[in-house]
PDB file of C-alpha atoms in Angstrom:
ATOM      1  CA  MET A 220      -9.657  10.555   3.385  1.00 77.00           C
ATOM      2  CA  ILE A 221      -8.301   7.309   5.274  1.00 92.00           C
ATOM      3  CA  ALA A 222      -8.604   9.235   8.729  1.00 93.00           C
ATOM      4  CA  ASP A 223     -12.350   9.841   7.468  1.00 94.00           C
ATOM      5  CA  VAL A 224     -12.857   5.959   6.918  1.00 95.00           C
ATOM      6  CA  LEU A 225     -10.982   4.696   9.882  1.00 96.00           C
ATOM      7  CA  GLN A 226     -12.690   7.105  12.239  1.00 95.00           C
ATOM      8  CA  ALA A 227     -16.098   5.483  11.022  1.00 95.00           C
ATOM      9  CA  LEU A 228     -14.968   2.172  12.031  1.00 95.00           C
ATOM     10  CA  ASP A 229     -16.205   0.377  15.431  1.00 90.00           C
ATOM     11  CA  GLY A 230     -13.549  -0.811  17.923  1.00 85.00           C
ATOM     12  CA  ALA A 231     -13.696  -4.347  16.774  1.00 91.00           C
ATOM     13  CA  ARG A 232     -13.387  -3.441  13.251  1.00 96.00           C
ATOM     14  CA  TRP A 233      -9.675  -1.788  14.033  1.00 97.00           C
ATOM     15  CA  ASP A 234      -8.575  -5.478  14.975  1.00 96.00           C
ATOM     16  CA  ALA A 235      -9.839  -6.963  11.843  1.00 97.00           C
ATOM     17  CA  PRO A 236      -7.481  -8.566   9.151  1.00 98.00           C
ATOM     18  CA  THR A 237      -6.570  -6.322   6.094  1.00 98.00           C
ATOM     19  CA  LEU A 238      -4.887  -7.592   2.594  1.00 98.00           C
ATOM     20  CA  CYS A 239      -1.319  -6.887   4.353  1.00 96.00           C
ATOM     21  CA  THR A 240      -0.487 -10.447   5.793  1.00 94.00           C
ATOM     22  CA  GLY A 241      -0.537 -10.495   9.378  1.00 96.00           C
ATOM     23  CA  TRP A 242      -1.460  -6.754  10.019  1.00 98.00           C
ATOM     24  CA  THR A 243      -4.946  -5.728  11.236  1.00 98.00           C
ATOM     25  CA  VAL A 244      -6.616  -2.034  10.280  1.00 98.00           C
ATOM     26  CA  ARG A 245      -4.731  -0.869  13.750  1.00 97.00           C
ATOM     27  CA  HIS A 246      -1.280  -1.964  11.813  1.00 98.00           C
ATOM     28  CA  VAL A 247      -2.243  -0.036   8.613  1.00 98.00           C
ATOM     29  CA  ALA A 248      -2.984   2.910  10.493  1.00 97.00           C
ATOM     30  CA  ALA A 249       0.374   2.855  12.571  1.00 97.00           C
ATOM     31  CA  HIS A 250       2.225   2.163   9.179  1.00 96.00           C
ATOM     32  CA  LEU A 251       0.920   5.268   7.513  1.00 95.00           C
ATOM     33  CA  ILE A 252       2.143   7.604  10.415  1.00 94.00           C
ATOM     34  CA  GLN A 253       5.511   5.477  10.560  1.00 92.00           C
ATOM     35  CA  PRO A 254       7.372   7.783   7.874  1.00 89.00           C
ATOM     36  CA  MET A 255       6.393  11.087   9.747  1.00 88.00           C
ATOM     37  CA  VAL A 256       7.147   9.978  13.320  1.00 90.00           C
ATOM     38  CA  VAL A 257       9.956   7.544  13.126  1.00 88.00           C
ATOM     39  CA  THR A 258      13.416   9.232  12.608  1.00 84.00           C
ATOM     40  CA  PHE A 259      16.255   8.247  10.071  1.00 83.00           C
ATOM     41  CA  ALA A 260      18.264   7.406  13.093  1.00 86.00           C
ATOM     42  CA  ARG A 261      15.682   5.469  14.652  1.00 89.00           C
ATOM     43  CA  PHE A 262      14.996   3.492  11.588  1.00 85.00           C
ATOM     44  CA  PHE A 263      18.558   2.806  10.718  1.00 88.00           C
ATOM     45  CA  LEU A 264      19.198   1.630  14.394  1.00 91.00           C
ATOM     46  CA  THR A 265      16.261  -0.589  14.457  1.00 91.00           C
ATOM     47  CA  ALA A 266      17.438  -1.923  10.963  1.00 87.00           C
ATOM     48  CA  LEU A 267      20.779  -2.626  12.484  1.00 92.00           C
ATOM     49  CA  ARG A 268      18.932  -4.792  15.086  1.00 90.00           C
ATOM     50  CA  HIS A 269      17.389  -7.040  12.098  1.00 91.00           C
ATOM     51  CA  ARG A 270      20.465  -7.270  10.239  1.00 90.00           C
ATOM     52  CA  GLY A 271      19.695  -4.986   7.769  1.00 83.00           C
ATOM     53  CA  ASP A 272      15.875  -6.684   6.877  1.00 87.00           C
ATOM     54  CA  THR A 273      14.001  -3.514   5.945  1.00 87.00           C
ATOM     55  CA  ASP A 274      11.016  -5.338   5.870  1.00 88.00           C
ATOM     56  CA  ALA A 275      11.387  -6.693   9.579  1.00 93.00           C
ATOM     57  CA  THR A 276      12.292  -3.471  10.630  1.00 93.00           C
ATOM     58  CA  VAL A 277       9.153  -1.703   9.048  1.00 92.00           C
ATOM     59  CA  ASP A 278       7.003  -4.677  10.661  1.00 95.00           C
ATOM     60  CA  HIS A 279       8.915  -4.132  14.062  1.00 96.00           C
ATOM     61  CA  LEU A 280       8.366  -0.250  14.139  1.00 95.00           C
ATOM     62  CA  THR A 281       4.552  -0.681  12.720  1.00 96.00           C
ATOM     63  CA  ARG A 282       3.778  -3.064  15.580  1.00 97.00           C
ATOM     64  CA  ARG A 283       5.464  -1.004  18.095  1.00 96.00           C
ATOM     65  CA  LEU A 284       3.233   2.139  16.864  1.00 96.00           C
ATOM     66  CA  ALA A 285       0.169   0.144  16.927  1.00 96.00           C
ATOM     67  CA  ARG A 286       0.030   0.050  20.373  1.00 96.00           C
ATOM     68  CA  THR A 287      -1.454   3.638  20.412  1.00 96.00           C
ATOM     69  CA  PRO A 288      -4.874   3.812  20.912  1.00 95.00           C
ATOM     70  CA  PRO A 289      -6.980   4.276  17.765  1.00 96.00           C
ATOM     71  CA  PRO A 290      -8.023   7.695  18.757  1.00 95.00           C
ATOM     72  CA  GLN A 291      -4.531   9.130  19.151  1.00 96.00           C
ATOM     73  CA  LEU A 292      -3.769   7.387  15.885  1.00 96.00           C
ATOM     74  CA  LEU A 293      -6.376   9.260  14.179  1.00 96.00           C
ATOM     75  CA  THR A 294      -4.915  12.326  15.651  1.00 96.00           C
ATOM     76  CA  LEU A 295      -1.781  11.696  14.104  1.00 95.00           C
ATOM     77  CA  LEU A 296      -2.734  10.638  10.779  1.00 94.00           C
ATOM     78  CA  ARG A 297      -4.610  13.885  10.312  1.00 95.00           C
ATOM     79  CA  GLN A 298      -1.896  16.002  11.863  1.00 93.00           C
ATOM     80  CA  HIS A 299       0.638  14.789   9.548  1.00 90.00           C
ATOM     81  CA  ALA A 300      -1.634  14.359   6.328  1.00 87.00           C
ATOM     82  CA  PRO A 301      -0.220  17.567   4.743  1.00 87.00           C
ATOM     83  CA  ASP A 302       3.674  16.523   5.417  1.00 84.00           C
ATOM     84  CA  GLN A 303       5.978  16.014   2.491  1.00 83.00           C
ATOM     85  CA  VAL A 304       8.160  13.201   3.148  1.00 82.00           C
ATOM     86  CA  SER A 305      10.309  10.758   1.039  1.00 80.00           C
ATOM     87  CA  PRO A 306      11.023   7.507   3.013  1.00 79.00           C
ATOM     88  CA  PHE A 307      13.634   5.161   2.520  1.00 72.00           C
ATOM     89  CA  ARG A 308      13.111   2.453  -0.325  1.00 78.00           C
ATOM     90  CA  VAL A 309      10.070   4.011  -1.506  1.00 85.00           C
ATOM     91  CA  GLY A 310      11.237   7.715  -2.108  1.00 85.00           C
ATOM     92  CA  PRO A 311       8.463  10.995  -2.543  1.00 86.00           C
ATOM     93  CA  MET A 312       5.762   8.943  -4.353  1.00 92.00           C
ATOM     94  CA  GLY A 313       5.812   6.280  -1.671  1.00 91.00           C
ATOM     95  CA  PRO A 314       3.312   7.925   0.955  1.00 91.00           C
ATOM     96  CA  PHE A 315       0.702   8.938  -2.054  1.00 94.00           C
ATOM     97  CA  ALA A 316       1.376   5.036  -3.126  1.00 96.00           C
ATOM     98  CA  GLU A 317       0.884   3.591   0.237  1.00 94.00           C
ATOM     99  CA  THR A 318      -2.324   5.786   1.065  1.00 94.00           C
ATOM    100  CA  CYS A 319      -4.133   4.569  -2.125  1.00 97.00           C
ATOM    101  CA  VAL A 320      -3.112   0.988  -1.615  1.00 98.00           C
ATOM    102  CA  HIS A 321      -3.574   0.883   2.048  1.00 97.00           C
ATOM    103  CA  LEU A 322      -7.154   2.789   1.929  1.00 97.00           C
ATOM    104  CA  ARG A 323      -8.305  -0.466  -0.026  1.00 98.00           C
ATOM    105  CA  ASP A 324      -6.152  -3.166   2.089  1.00 98.00           C
ATOM    106  CA  VAL A 325      -8.461  -1.847   4.694  1.00 98.00           C
ATOM    107  CA  ALA A 326     -11.620  -1.382   2.578  1.00 98.00           C
ATOM    108  CA  ARG A 327     -11.911  -4.655   0.453  1.00 98.00           C
ATOM    109  CA  PRO A 328     -11.722  -7.425   3.388  1.00 97.00           C
ATOM    110  CA  LEU A 329     -14.222  -5.324   5.443  1.00 97.00           C
ATOM    111  CA  GLY A 330     -16.755  -4.827   2.399  1.00 96.00           C
ATOM    112  CA  LEU A 331     -16.495  -1.004   2.260  1.00 96.00           C
ATOM    113  CA  THR A 332     -16.918   1.025  -0.789  1.00 95.00           C
ATOM    114  CA  ALA A 333     -14.277   3.643   0.435  1.00 96.00           C
ATOM    115  CA  ASP A 334     -12.083   4.347  -2.555  1.00 96.00           C
ATOM    116  CA  VAL A 335      -9.845   7.237  -3.993  1.00 96.00           C
ATOM    117  CA  PRO A 336     -10.537   9.044  -7.139  1.00 96.00           C
ATOM    118  CA  ALA A 337      -9.868   7.165 -10.429  1.00 97.00           C
ATOM    119  CA  GLU A 338      -7.415  10.304 -11.176  1.00 97.00           C
ATOM    120  CA  ASP A 339      -5.498   9.154  -8.403  1.00 98.00           C
ATOM    121  CA  TRP A 340      -5.378   5.535  -9.559  1.00 98.00           C
ATOM    122  CA  ARG A 341      -4.247   6.578 -12.871  1.00 98.00           C
ATOM    123  CA  THR A 342      -1.615   8.695 -11.464  1.00 98.00           C
ATOM    124  CA  LEU A 343      -0.339   5.880  -9.482  1.00 98.00           C
ATOM    125  CA  LEU A 344      -0.422   3.547 -12.359  1.00 98.00           C
ATOM    126  CA  ASP A 345       1.690   5.760 -14.576  1.00 98.00           C
ATOM    127  CA  TYR A 346       4.053   5.474 -11.845  1.00 98.00           C
ATOM    128  CA  PHE A 347       3.825   1.785 -11.257  1.00 98.00           C
ATOM    129  CA  THR A 348       4.661   1.243 -15.128  1.00 98.00           C
ATOM    130  CA  SER A 349       7.307   3.839 -15.485  1.00 97.00           C
ATOM    131  CA  PRO A 350      11.080   3.035 -15.006  1.00 95.00           C
ATOM    132  CA  ALA A 351      11.335   5.028 -11.900  1.00 94.00           C
ATOM    133  CA  VAL A 352       8.861   2.979  -9.965  1.00 96.00           C
ATOM    134  CA  ALA A 353      10.871   1.973  -6.579  1.00 94.00           C
ATOM    135  CA  PRO A 354      11.629  -1.628  -6.375  1.00 93.00           C
ATOM    136  CA  ALA A 355      10.216  -1.886  -2.941  1.00 91.00           C
ATOM    137  CA  LEU A 356       6.636  -0.789  -4.214  1.00 95.00           C
ATOM    138  CA  ILE A 357       6.937  -2.757  -7.865  1.00 96.00           C
ATOM    139  CA  PRO A 358       9.691  -5.539  -8.010  1.00 95.00           C
ATOM    140  CA  ALA A 359      11.484  -5.465 -10.970  1.00 94.00           C
ATOM    141  CA  GLY A 360       9.998  -7.388 -13.840  1.00 96.00           C
ATOM    142  CA  ARG A 361       6.326  -7.756 -12.260  1.00 97.00           C
ATOM    143  CA  LEU A 362       4.793  -5.633 -15.096  1.00 98.00           C
ATOM    144  CA  ALA A 363       7.248  -6.390 -17.609  1.00 97.00           C
ATOM    145  CA  GLY A 364       6.000  -7.330 -21.212  1.00 98.00           C
ATOM    146  CA  LEU A 365       2.574  -6.952 -20.022  1.00 98.00           C
ATOM    147  CA  THR A 366      -0.257  -4.410 -21.316  1.00 98.00           C
ATOM    148  CA  LEU A 367      -2.504  -2.881 -18.401  1.00 98.00           C
ATOM    149  CA  THR A 368      -6.054  -1.677 -19.562  1.00 98.00           C
ATOM    150  CA  ALA A 369      -8.635  -0.002 -17.466  1.00 98.00           C
ATOM    151  CA  THR A 370     -12.115  -0.851 -18.181  1.00 98.00           C
ATOM    152  CA  ASP A 371     -13.506   1.875 -16.051  1.00 97.00           C
ATOM    153  CA  THR A 372     -11.729   4.969 -17.269  1.00 97.00           C
ATOM    154  CA  ASP A 373      -9.275   5.947 -20.032  1.00 96.00           C
ATOM    155  CA  TRP A 374      -5.913   4.730 -19.042  1.00 98.00           C
ATOM    156  CA  SER A 375      -3.561   2.084 -20.705  1.00 98.00           C
ATOM    157  CA  ALA A 376       0.108   1.099 -20.757  1.00 98.00           C
ATOM    158  CA  GLY A 377       2.632  -1.392 -21.462  1.00 97.00           C
ATOM    159  CA  HIS A 378       3.328  -3.790 -24.343  1.00 95.00           C
ATOM    160  CA  GLY A 379       2.557  -7.502 -24.704  1.00 97.00           C
ATOM    161  CA  PRO A 380      -0.234  -9.600 -23.495  1.00 98.00           C
ATOM    162  CA  GLU A 381      -3.410  -7.478 -22.111  1.00 98.00           C
ATOM    163  CA  ILE A 382      -4.893  -7.779 -18.824  1.00 98.00           C
ATOM    164  CA  ARG A 383      -7.928  -5.841 -18.340  1.00 98.00           C
ATOM    165  CA  GLY A 384     -10.239  -4.129 -15.353  1.00 98.00           C
ATOM    166  CA  PRO A 385     -11.065  -1.681 -13.302  1.00 98.00           C
ATOM    167  CA  VAL A 386      -8.178   0.759 -12.659  1.00 98.00           C
ATOM    168  CA  GLU A 387      -8.315   0.063  -8.850  1.00 98.00           C
ATOM    169  CA  ALA A 388      -7.881  -3.689  -9.515  1.00 98.00           C
ATOM    170  CA  LEU A 389      -5.213  -3.055 -11.932  1.00 98.00           C
ATOM    171  CA  ALA A 390      -3.191  -0.903  -9.180  1.00 98.00           C
ATOM    172  CA  MET A 391      -4.076  -3.399  -6.384  1.00 98.00           C
ATOM    173  CA  ALA A 392      -2.794  -6.136  -8.310  1.00 98.00           C
ATOM    174  CA  ALA A 393       0.415  -4.453  -9.386  1.00 98.00           C
ATOM    175  CA  ALA A 394       1.037  -3.691  -6.009  1.00 97.00           C
ATOM    176  CA  GLY A 395       0.902  -7.441  -5.313  1.00 97.00           C
ATOM    177  CA  ARG A 396      -2.654  -7.670  -3.673  1.00 97.00           C
ATOM    178  CA  THR A 397      -3.837 -11.245  -4.984  1.00 97.00           C
ATOM    179  CA  ALA A 398      -7.257 -10.492  -3.851  1.00 97.00           C
ATOM    180  CA  ALA A 399      -7.567  -7.896  -7.015  1.00 98.00           C
ATOM    181  CA  VAL A 400      -6.724 -10.336  -9.590  1.00 97.00           C
ATOM    182  CA  ALA A 401     -10.260 -12.000  -9.451  1.00 97.00           C
ATOM    183  CA  ASP A 402     -11.436  -8.627 -10.986  1.00 98.00           C
ATOM    184  CA  LEU A 403      -9.062  -8.922 -13.851  1.00 98.00           C
ATOM    185  CA  ARG A 404      -9.203 -10.433 -17.300  1.00 98.00           C
ATOM    186  CA  GLY A 405      -7.087 -11.253 -20.250  1.00 98.00           C
ATOM    187  CA  ALA A 406      -4.071 -13.175 -21.578  1.00 98.00           C
ATOM    188  CA  GLY A 407      -1.776 -11.657 -19.561  1.00 98.00           C
ATOM    189  CA  LEU A 408      -3.148 -12.683 -16.308  1.00 98.00           C
ATOM    190  CA  ARG A 409      -1.792 -15.841 -15.848  1.00 97.00           C
ATOM    191  CA  THR A 410       1.750 -14.542 -16.015  1.00 98.00           C
ATOM    192  CA  LEU A 411       0.861 -11.717 -13.437  1.00 98.00           C
ATOM    193  CA  GLU A 412      -0.407 -14.356 -11.457  1.00 97.00           C
ATOM    194  CA  SER A 413       2.419 -16.463 -11.409  1.00 96.00           C
ATOM    195  CA  ARG A 414       4.903 -13.353 -10.709  1.00 97.00           C
ATOM    196  CA  LEU A 415       2.594 -12.482  -7.812  1.00 96.00           C
ATOM    197  CA  ARG A 416       3.180 -15.979  -6.386  1.00 90.00           C
ATOM    198  CA  ILE A 417       6.794 -15.820  -6.706  1.00 76.00           C
ATOM    199  CA  HIS A 418       7.104 -12.492  -4.905  1.00 66.00           C
TER     200      HIS A 418
END
């Protein structure tokens, strides 16, 4: 789906900023194909050059891949869409999580309505609120002691002060996107906001 959204964008919008700080639409597209086209050996060697800083490694590889022309990035996205991968740090749920979140990272700033089905957000929130969630996706403690409740679908999880809002906004805020906080309400919102500022 994200390839269809990107294909509809004109050239200027490929260079538009996204919710990922410092990344344009082109960077997000490049990042999504990174797990499929960058070998573990290449990732490891790049990480060594960045003194083990995984975020810096991912950013470096993403920027290199972003030099690829948009038509080729689209081809690669479609070609590798069926691939089953388990990237370092985020595991097998990582690609699913990043596809959902990065679609909205692109769509929200551009004012696009493109979104994944509510069922996908429910599945993702089940994972985000589970003990098995990868810390690289949801840092430890971010959602602790909070209840998240969707107002547009049947989903709720957690214990403690409540945060209410659309299921997409809940997932985006859980994933660290402060832009989604404006769509949320509830007694637990201030706690989440403070945790997002820390991270």
